Amino acid sequence: MKKNIINLTLIFTAIFLAIGCDNYLDVNTPSGAQEESALGMKDLMGPAMRNTVIANYYAAIVFSNYVQNFGEYGYGASGLTSNATTWNVIYTDILPNIKVLEAKAAENGALHYGAVIKMLEAINISFAVECWGDVSYSQASDPVNYQYPTLDDGQTVYNQAFDLLNEAIAILEAPDSSGFMLGNEDVIYGGGNDAFNQWLKAAYTYKARMQLKMMKNGGTTASDVLSSINKGFTSNDDDFQLDYPDDKNNPYYITNVVQRSTSNFYYAINDQLISLMNGKQYPFAGSITEDPRLTSMFVKETGVGIPAPDTDPWRGFMSGGDGESSDGESGNVYYKDGGFHTSSNSPLFFLSYSEAMFIKAEAEFLVNGGTTTSSGTTASGYNAYLEGIQANIDKLGVDGSDYLADSSVDVGQSNLQLHNIMREKYIANIHNTETYSDFRRYDFSSDVFKGLDLRLQQPDDEYVGQWFTKCIYPTSETDTNTNIPYDESSSVTDIWLFQ
C-alpha cells in the first residue's frame, strides 16, 4: 500500500466492484477512476445509495446465519467474522464519496439533496458501530493527515450518527429554493417531485429503528420511538429497497439458485425460521397447516429439482448439524427459483413498512408496561402488529386471510406477547441485518424468540456455548495499523449498545 499520498482521487465504483486494495486508505485507483472535480452530485449519489444497501447485504450473509435464517448448504454455522467486505464498502466506496457529495451540496446550496447525503452518512456510521463497536470516523476520511486512523468510541460515533439524522430531518422539513431535485440517480425512490418526502419518511423510520436500540443504554424511551415512527412509513410503497434491472442478477438468486443448480456453494433454510412457519412452535388452530408465505419463498426438495412428497412437512436444517432437521429427518427446504427473494430481479430490502409496523407494535407494547413474558398491549399496538403481518403478506403477493384469522396469529389484544411480535418481525425481516440487533437487544432470549437455541456444536468448536455478538476488525486493518487491534475474543463481547 502506498504511504506517500500525493493527491486525493475519487473512486467511482460500480455495484459489485471487487475490492482490490488491502486497506481503505489505499489510493491506488482503477483505470476508470475520475478526479472528483469531473464528477457532479448526480454521478456520486447513485453509488452512495446503492452501496449503502450492498454493505448491509454483505453483512447479512453472516448475520442471517447467526440468527439462523439459513446455513451454508443448509446446516453450516458461521464462526467469528471480520465482515471485511462490509468494512471495505463503507470505508472505501461510501464514506469518501459522501464527503465529496457533502462539499458539492454545500457549494451549490442544495439543502434537501445534502440532507439525503447526511442521512446516508448516518446510516453507514451507525451500522458500522453495530458491527464492530468502536470504529474509525473522525480520522477515517482524511488520509492525508491520518494515514493510520485511531478508533473512536462507539457510543460517541452512534450519537453523532443520531445527530446527523436529526439534522437531515430538520433540513428536509424546511423549505429549499435551490431547485436541485433527485432524478434517476435516486436508485431507492426513483427521484421526482415526491422523492424528498419519501426520504423524510425513511429518515423518521430509521430514527425509530435507532431509538429502539438506544433504549437500553442510549437514553431513549418507547415514547420517543412512537413519536418518530408515527412520522415514518405509511405503506409498502415507502419501502427502502434496491431494485434490480433485468440485465442484473440478485445475489441471493446467483448463490442459492444458480450455484446450487451447478453443485456449487449455496445457502438453505434453517429450522429456526421454518419452525415459526410450519406449525411447530405456533400450532395452527384453524384450517391452515402452514404459513402461506412459505411457498412464495421456498421449495421442499430431496434434490435439485426433485420435489419432496406433498405429505412431507417443511423441514429446515439444524444450524451446525449434519443436514438433519429438528425431527431427525433430512432437511428439505431450499430457496425457490423464481421465489420472492430469489428471482433474478428480486430487490434487496433495507427498511420496510412491515418492519415499521413491528417497531410501532413493540414500542406500544413497552409503553403499556410490557416485559419479555407479559401479556397485553394497547389497541394501537395490536393494530400495528396485525398491519405489519398484512403488509408483508401483501408484499409477497399471497392470500393471508386464513393465516391472519388463525388464533395462533390473531391472539387478541389482551393476549399479545413480545414473542408474537418478534416472530412476525423475524419472518418479515429475513435477510435483514436488523434481526441480529434484535437478538442482541434481548440477549438471544428464547422467551422473545421462541424455540431459539445455540447452533449445534462440537467440543473443539470455537467459543462453545456462546453467541457471536460482534465482528472482529479485518486483518487488512489490523496488519497495517497498530491503532486497530486484532482480538478474536471480542467476537463474543457485547458492544455498548446491547450490554
Coordinates of N, CA and C in Angstrom, one line a residue, residues 326-488:
S326 N -35.0 -30.8 12.9 CA -35.2 -31.0 14.3 C -35.9 -32.3 14.6
D327 N -36.6 -32.9 13.6 CA -37.2 -34.2 13.9 C -36.3 -35.4 13.6
G328 N -35.1 -35.1 13.2 CA -34.1 -36.2 12.9 C -34.1 -36.6 11.5
E329 N -35.1 -36.1 10.7 CA -35.1 -36.4 9.3 C -34.3 -35.4 8.5
S330 N -34.0 -35.7 7.3 CA -33.1 -34.8 6.5 C -33.9 -33.5 6.2
G331 N -33.2 -32.4 6.2 CA -33.8 -31.1 5.9 C -34.2 -31.1 4.4
N332 N -35.2 -30.3 4.1 CA -35.7 -30.4 2.7 C -36.1 -29.0 2.2
V333 N -35.8 -27.9 2.9 CA -36.2 -26.6 2.5 C -35.1 -25.8 1.8
Y334 N -35.3 -25.4 0.6 CA -34.4 -24.6 -0.2 C -35.0 -23.4 -0.8
Y335 N -34.2 -22.5 -1.2 CA -34.7 -21.3 -1.9 C -35.3 -21.7 -3.2
K336 N -36.4 -21.0 -3.6 CA -37.2 -21.3 -4.8 C -36.6 -20.5 -6.0
D337 N -36.4 -21.1 -7.1 CA -36.1 -20.5 -8.3 C -37.4 -19.7 -8.7
G338 N -37.2 -18.4 -8.8 CA -38.4 -17.5 -9.0 C -39.1 -17.1 -7.8
G339 N -38.5 -17.4 -6.6 CA -39.1 -17.0 -5.4 C -39.0 -15.5 -5.1
F340 N -39.7 -15.1 -4.1 CA -39.8 -13.6 -3.8 C -38.4 -13.0 -3.6
H341 N -37.5 -13.7 -2.9 CA -36.2 -13.2 -2.7 C -35.2 -13.7 -3.6
T342 N -35.5 -14.7 -4.4 CA -34.5 -15.4 -5.3 C -35.0 -15.5 -6.7
S343 N -35.6 -14.5 -7.2 CA -35.8 -14.3 -8.7 C -34.5 -13.5 -9.1
S344 N -34.3 -13.5 -10.4 CA -33.1 -12.8 -10.9 C -33.1 -11.3 -10.6
N345 N -34.4 -10.8 -10.6 CA -34.5 -9.3 -10.4 C -35.2 -9.0 -9.1
S346 N -35.1 -9.9 -8.1 CA -35.7 -9.6 -6.8 C -34.9 -8.4 -6.2
P347 N -35.6 -7.5 -5.5 CA -34.9 -6.4 -4.9 C -34.2 -6.8 -3.6
L348 N -33.3 -6.0 -3.2 CA -32.7 -6.2 -1.8 C -33.3 -5.1 -0.9
F349 N -33.8 -5.6 0.3 CA -34.5 -4.8 1.2 C -33.6 -4.3 2.3
F350 N -33.8 -3.0 2.6 CA -33.1 -2.4 3.7 C -34.0 -2.0 4.9
L351 N -35.1 -1.4 4.6 CA -36.0 -0.9 5.6 C -37.4 -0.9 5.0
S352 N -38.4 -1.5 5.7 CA -39.7 -1.7 5.1 C -40.8 -1.2 6.0
Y353 N -42.0 -1.0 5.4 CA -43.2 -0.6 6.1 C -43.6 -1.7 7.1
S354 N -43.5 -3.0 6.7 CA -43.8 -4.0 7.7 C -42.9 -3.9 8.9
E355 N -41.6 -3.7 8.8 CA -40.7 -3.5 9.9 C -41.2 -2.3 10.7
A356 N -41.6 -1.2 10.1 CA -42.0 0.0 10.8 C -43.2 -0.4 11.7
M357 N -44.1 -1.2 11.2 CA -45.3 -1.5 12.0 C -44.9 -2.4 13.2
F358 N -43.9 -3.3 13.0 CA -43.4 -4.1 14.1 C -42.7 -3.3 15.1
I359 N -41.9 -2.2 14.7 CA -41.3 -1.3 15.6 C -42.4 -0.6 16.4
K360 N -43.5 -0.2 15.7 CA -44.5 0.5 16.5 C -45.2 -0.5 17.4
A361 N -45.5 -1.7 17.0 CA -46.1 -2.7 17.9 C -45.3 -2.9 19.1
E362 N -44.0 -3.1 19.0 CA -43.1 -3.3 20.1 C -43.1 -2.1 21.0
A363 N -43.0 -0.9 20.5 CA -43.0 0.3 21.3 C -44.3 0.5 22.1
E364 N -45.4 0.3 21.4 CA -46.7 0.3 22.1 C -46.8 -0.7 23.2
F365 N -46.3 -1.9 23.0 CA -46.3 -3.0 24.0 C -45.4 -2.5 25.2
L366 N -44.3 -1.9 24.9 CA -43.4 -1.5 26.0 C -44.0 -0.3 26.8
V367 N -44.6 0.7 26.0 CA -45.3 1.8 26.7 C -46.4 1.3 27.6
N368 N -47.0 0.2 27.3 CA -48.1 -0.3 28.1 C -47.6 -1.1 29.3
G369 N -46.2 -1.1 29.5 CA -45.6 -1.8 30.6 C -45.2 -3.2 30.3
G370 N -45.1 -3.5 29.0 CA -44.8 -4.9 28.7 C -43.4 -5.3 29.0
T371 N -43.2 -6.6 29.3 CA -41.9 -7.2 29.6 C -41.8 -8.4 28.6
T372 N -40.7 -9.1 28.7 CA -40.4 -10.2 27.8 C -41.4 -11.4 28.0
T373 N -42.1 -11.4 29.1 CA -43.0 -12.5 29.4 C -44.5 -12.1 29.7
S374 N -44.7 -10.8 29.7 CA -46.1 -10.3 30.0 C -47.0 -10.4 28.8
S375 N -48.3 -10.2 29.0 CA -49.3 -10.2 28.0 C -50.1 -8.9 28.0
G376 N -50.6 -8.5 26.8 CA -51.4 -7.4 26.7 C -50.7 -6.1 26.1
T377 N -51.4 -5.4 25.3 CA -50.9 -4.2 24.7 C -52.0 -3.2 24.5
T378 N -51.7 -2.1 23.9 CA -52.7 -1.1 23.5 C -53.4 -1.5 22.2
A379 N -54.5 -0.8 22.0 CA -55.3 -1.1 20.7 C -54.4 -0.7 19.5
S380 N -53.7 0.4 19.6 CA -52.8 0.9 18.6 C -51.7 -0.1 18.3
G381 N -51.2 -0.7 19.4 CA -50.1 -1.6 19.3 C -50.5 -2.9 18.6
Y382 N -51.7 -3.4 19.0 CA -52.2 -4.6 18.4 C -52.5 -4.4 16.9
N383 N -53.1 -3.3 16.6 CA -53.4 -3.0 15.2 C -52.1 -2.9 14.3
A384 N -51.0 -2.3 14.9 CA -49.8 -2.3 14.2 C -49.2 -3.7 14.0
Y385 N -49.3 -4.5 15.0 CA -48.9 -5.9 14.9 C -49.6 -6.6 13.7
L386 N -50.9 -6.5 13.6 CA -51.6 -7.1 12.5 C -51.3 -6.4 11.2
E387 N -51.1 -5.1 11.2 CA -50.8 -4.4 9.9 C -49.4 -4.8 9.4
G388 N -48.5 -5.0 10.3 CA -47.1 -5.5 9.9 C -47.2 -6.8 9.2
I389 N -48.0 -7.7 9.7 CA -48.2 -9.0 9.1 C -48.8 -8.9 7.7
Q390 N -49.9 -8.1 7.7 CA -50.6 -7.9 6.4 C -49.7 -7.2 5.4
A391 N -48.9 -6.3 5.8 CA -48.1 -5.6 4.8 C -47.1 -6.6 4.2
N392 N -46.5 -7.5 5.0 CA -45.5 -8.4 4.5 C -46.2 -9.4 3.6
I393 N -47.4 -9.9 3.9 CA -48.2 -10.8 3.1 C -48.5 -10.2 1.8
D394 N -48.9 -8.9 1.8 CA -49.2 -8.2 0.6 C -48.0 -8.0 -0.3
K395 N -46.9 -7.8 0.4 CA -45.6 -7.6 -0.4 C -45.3 -8.9 -1.1
L396 N -45.5 -10.0 -0.5 CA -45.2 -11.3 -1.1 C -46.3 -11.8 -2.1
G397 N -47.4 -11.1 -2.1 CA -48.4 -11.4 -3.0 C -49.2 -12.7 -2.8
V398 N -49.4 -13.1 -1.5 CA -50.1 -14.3 -1.2 C -51.4 -14.0 -0.5
D399 N -52.3 -15.0 -0.4 CA -53.5 -14.8 0.3 C -53.3 -15.1 1.8
G400 N -53.4 -14.1 2.7 CA -53.1 -14.4 4.1 C -54.4 -14.3 4.9
S401 N -55.5 -14.4 4.4 CA -56.8 -14.2 5.1 C -56.9 -15.3 6.2
D402 N -56.7 -16.5 5.8 CA -56.9 -17.6 6.8 C -55.8 -17.5 7.9
Y403 N -54.6 -17.2 7.4 CA -53.5 -17.1 8.4 C -53.7 -16.0 9.4
L404 N -54.2 -14.8 9.0 CA -54.4 -13.7 9.9 C -55.6 -14.0 10.8
A405 N -56.5 -14.9 10.3 CA -57.7 -15.2 11.2 C -57.4 -16.3 12.2
D406 N -56.3 -17.0 12.0 CA -56.0 -18.1 12.9 C -55.6 -17.6 14.3
S407 N -56.1 -18.4 15.3 CA -55.9 -17.9 16.7 C -54.4 -18.0 17.1
S408 N -53.6 -18.6 16.4 CA -52.1 -18.6 16.7 C -51.5 -17.3 16.3
V409 N -52.2 -16.5 15.4 CA -51.7 -15.2 14.9 C -52.6 -14.1 15.5
D410 N -53.9 -14.2 15.3 CA -54.8 -13.2 15.9 C -55.1 -13.6 17.3
V411 N -54.1 -13.4 18.2 CA -54.2 -13.8 19.6 C -55.1 -13.0 20.4
G412 N -55.4 -11.8 20.0 CA -56.2 -10.8 20.8 C -55.3 -9.8 21.5
Q413 N -55.8 -8.6 21.6 CA -55.1 -7.5 22.2 C -54.6 -7.9 23.6
S414 N -55.4 -8.5 24.4 CA -55.1 -8.8 25.8 C -54.1 -9.9 26.0
N415 N -53.9 -10.7 24.9 CA -53.1 -11.9 25.0 C -51.7 -11.7 24.2
L416 N -51.6 -10.6 23.5 CA -50.4 -10.4 22.7 C -49.1 -10.4 23.6
Q417 N -48.1 -11.1 23.3 CA -46.8 -11.1 24.0 C -45.7 -10.7 23.0
L418 N -44.6 -10.3 23.6 CA -43.5 -9.8 22.8 C -43.1 -10.9 21.8
H419 N -43.1 -12.2 22.1 CA -42.6 -13.2 21.2 C -43.5 -13.3 20.0
N420 N -44.8 -12.9 20.1 CA -45.7 -12.9 18.9 C -45.2 -11.8 17.9
I421 N -44.9 -10.6 18.5 CA -44.4 -9.5 17.6 C -43.1 -9.9 16.9
M422 N -42.2 -10.5 17.7 CA -40.8 -10.8 17.2 C -40.9 -11.9 16.3
R423 N -41.8 -12.9 16.4 CA -41.9 -14.0 15.5 C -42.2 -13.4 14.1
E424 N -43.2 -12.5 14.0 CA -43.6 -12.0 12.7 C -42.6 -11.0 12.2
K425 N -41.9 -10.3 13.0 CA -40.8 -9.4 12.5 C -39.7 -10.2 12.0
Y426 N -39.4 -11.3 12.6 CA -38.3 -12.2 12.2 C -38.6 -12.8 10.8
I427 N -39.8 -13.2 10.6 CA -40.2 -13.8 9.3 C -40.2 -12.7 8.2
A428 N -40.7 -11.5 8.5 CA -40.8 -10.4 7.5 C -39.4 -9.9 7.2
N429 N -38.5 -9.9 8.2 CA -37.2 -9.3 8.0 C -36.1 -10.3 7.6
I430 N -36.5 -11.5 7.0 CA -35.5 -12.4 6.5 C -34.5 -11.6 5.7
H431 N -33.2 -11.9 5.9 CA -32.0 -11.3 5.2 C -31.8 -9.9 5.7
N432 N -32.4 -9.4 6.7 CA -32.2 -8.1 7.2 C -31.3 -8.1 8.4
T433 N -30.3 -7.3 8.4 CA -29.3 -7.3 9.5 C -29.9 -6.8 10.8
E434 N -31.1 -6.2 10.7 CA -31.7 -5.7 12.0 C -32.1 -6.9 12.9
T435 N -32.3 -8.0 12.3 CA -32.7 -9.2 13.2 C -31.6 -9.5 14.1
Y436 N -30.3 -9.4 13.7 CA -29.2 -9.6 14.6 C -29.2 -8.6 15.7
S437 N -29.5 -7.4 15.4 CA -29.6 -6.4 16.5 C -30.8 -6.7 17.5
D438 N -31.9 -7.2 16.9 CA -33.0 -7.6 17.8 C -32.6 -8.8 18.7
F439 N -31.8 -9.8 18.2 CA -31.4 -10.9 19.0 C -30.4 -10.3 20.1
R440 N -29.6 -9.4 19.8 CA -28.6 -8.9 20.8 C -29.3 -8.0 21.8
R441 N -30.3 -7.2 21.3 CA -31.1 -6.4 22.3 C -31.7 -7.2 23.4
Y442 N -32.2 -8.4 23.0 CA -32.9 -9.2 24.0 C -32.0 -10.4 24.4
D443 N -30.7 -10.3 24.3 CA -29.7 -11.3 24.8 C -30.1 -12.7 24.3
F444 N -30.5 -12.8 23.0 CA -30.8 -14.1 22.4 C -31.8 -14.9 23.3
S445 N -32.8 -14.3 23.8 CA -33.8 -14.9 24.7 C -34.8 -15.8 24.0
S446 N -34.9 -17.0 24.5 CA -35.9 -17.9 23.9 C -37.3 -17.5 24.4
D447 N -37.4 -16.6 25.4 CA -38.8 -16.1 25.7 C -39.3 -15.1 24.6
V448 N -38.3 -14.5 24.0 CA -38.7 -13.5 23.0 C -38.6 -14.1 21.6
F449 N -37.7 -15.0 21.3 CA -37.6 -15.7 20.1 C -37.8 -17.2 20.3
K450 N -39.1 -17.6 20.2 CA -39.5 -18.9 20.6 C -38.7 -20.0 19.9
G451 N -38.3 -21.0 20.7 CA -37.5 -22.1 20.1 C -36.1 -21.8 19.8
L452 N -35.6 -20.6 20.1 CA -34.2 -20.3 19.7 C -33.2 -21.0 20.6
D453 N -32.2 -21.6 20.0 CA -31.2 -22.3 20.7 C -29.9 -22.1 20.0
L454 N -28.7 -22.2 20.7 CA -27.4 -22.1 20.0 C -27.3 -23.1 18.9
R455 N -26.5 -22.7 17.9 CA -26.1 -23.7 16.9 C -25.6 -25.0 17.5
L456 N -25.8 -26.1 16.9 CA -25.2 -27.3 17.3 C -23.7 -27.2 17.3
Q457 N -23.0 -27.7 18.3 CA -21.6 -27.5 18.4 C -20.8 -28.8 18.7
Q458 N -19.6 -28.9 18.3 CA -18.7 -29.9 18.7 C -17.7 -29.4 19.8
P459 N -17.2 -30.3 20.6 CA -16.3 -29.9 21.7 C -15.2 -29.0 21.3
D460 N -14.7 -29.2 20.1 CA -13.5 -28.5 19.6 C -13.9 -27.2 18.8
D461 N -15.2 -26.9 18.8 CA -15.6 -25.7 18.1 C -15.1 -24.4 18.9
E462 N -15.0 -23.3 18.2 CA -14.6 -22.1 18.8 C -15.8 -21.5 19.6
Y463 N -15.4 -21.0 20.8 CA -16.4 -20.4 21.7 C -17.7 -21.2 21.9
V464 N -17.5 -22.4 22.4 CA -18.6 -23.3 22.7 C -19.5 -22.7 23.7
G465 N -20.8 -22.8 23.5 CA -21.8 -22.3 24.4 C -22.0 -20.8 24.4
Q466 N -21.4 -20.1 23.4 CA -21.5 -18.6 23.3 C -22.0 -18.2 22.0
W467 N -22.8 -17.1 22.0 CA -23.3 -16.5 20.8 C -22.2 -15.5 20.3
F468 N -22.1 -15.4 19.0 CA -21.2 -14.3 18.4 C -22.0 -13.0 18.5
T469 N -21.4 -12.0 19.1 CA -22.2 -10.7 19.3 C -21.6 -9.5 18.6
K470 N -20.5 -9.6 17.9 CA -20.0 -8.6 17.1 C -18.9 -9.0 16.2
C471 N -18.4 -8.2 15.3 CA -17.4 -8.5 14.3 C -16.0 -8.2 14.9
I472 N -15.0 -8.9 14.5 CA -13.7 -8.5 14.8 C -13.2 -7.6 13.7
Y473 N -12.1 -6.9 13.9 CA -11.6 -6.0 12.9 C -10.9 -6.7 11.8
P474 N -11.1 -6.3 10.5 CA -10.5 -7.0 9.4 C -8.9 -7.0 9.5
T475 N -8.3 -8.1 9.0 CA -6.9 -8.2 9.1 C -6.2 -7.2 8.1
S476 N -6.9 -6.7 7.1 CA -6.4 -5.7 6.2 C -6.1 -4.4 7.0
E477 N -6.8 -4.2 8.1 CA -6.6 -3.1 9.0 C -5.6 -3.4 10.1
T478 N -5.8 -4.5 10.8 CA -5.0 -4.8 11.9 C -3.6 -5.1 11.5
D479 N -3.3 -5.6 10.3 CA -2.0 -5.9 9.9 C -1.2 -4.7 9.5
T480 N -1.9 -3.6 9.2 CA -1.2 -2.4 8.8 C -1.3 -1.2 9.7
N481 N -2.2 -1.2 10.6 CA -2.5 -0.1 11.5 C -2.5 -0.6 13.0
T482 N -1.5 -0.2 13.7 CA -1.3 -0.6 15.1 C -2.4 0.0 16.0
N483 N -3.1 1.0 15.5 CA -4.2 1.6 16.3 C -5.5 0.7 16.3
I484 N -5.5 -0.3 15.4 CA -6.6 -1.2 15.4 C -6.2 -2.6 15.8
P485 N -6.7 -3.1 16.9 CA -6.2 -4.4 17.5 C -6.9 -5.6 16.8
Y486 N -6.1 -6.7 16.8 CA -6.7 -8.0 16.4 C -7.0 -8.7 17.7
D487 N -8.3 -9.1 17.9 CA -8.7 -9.7 19.1 C -9.9 -10.6 18.8
E488 N -9.7 -11.9 18.6 CA -10.8 -12.8 18.3 C -11.8 -12.9 19.4

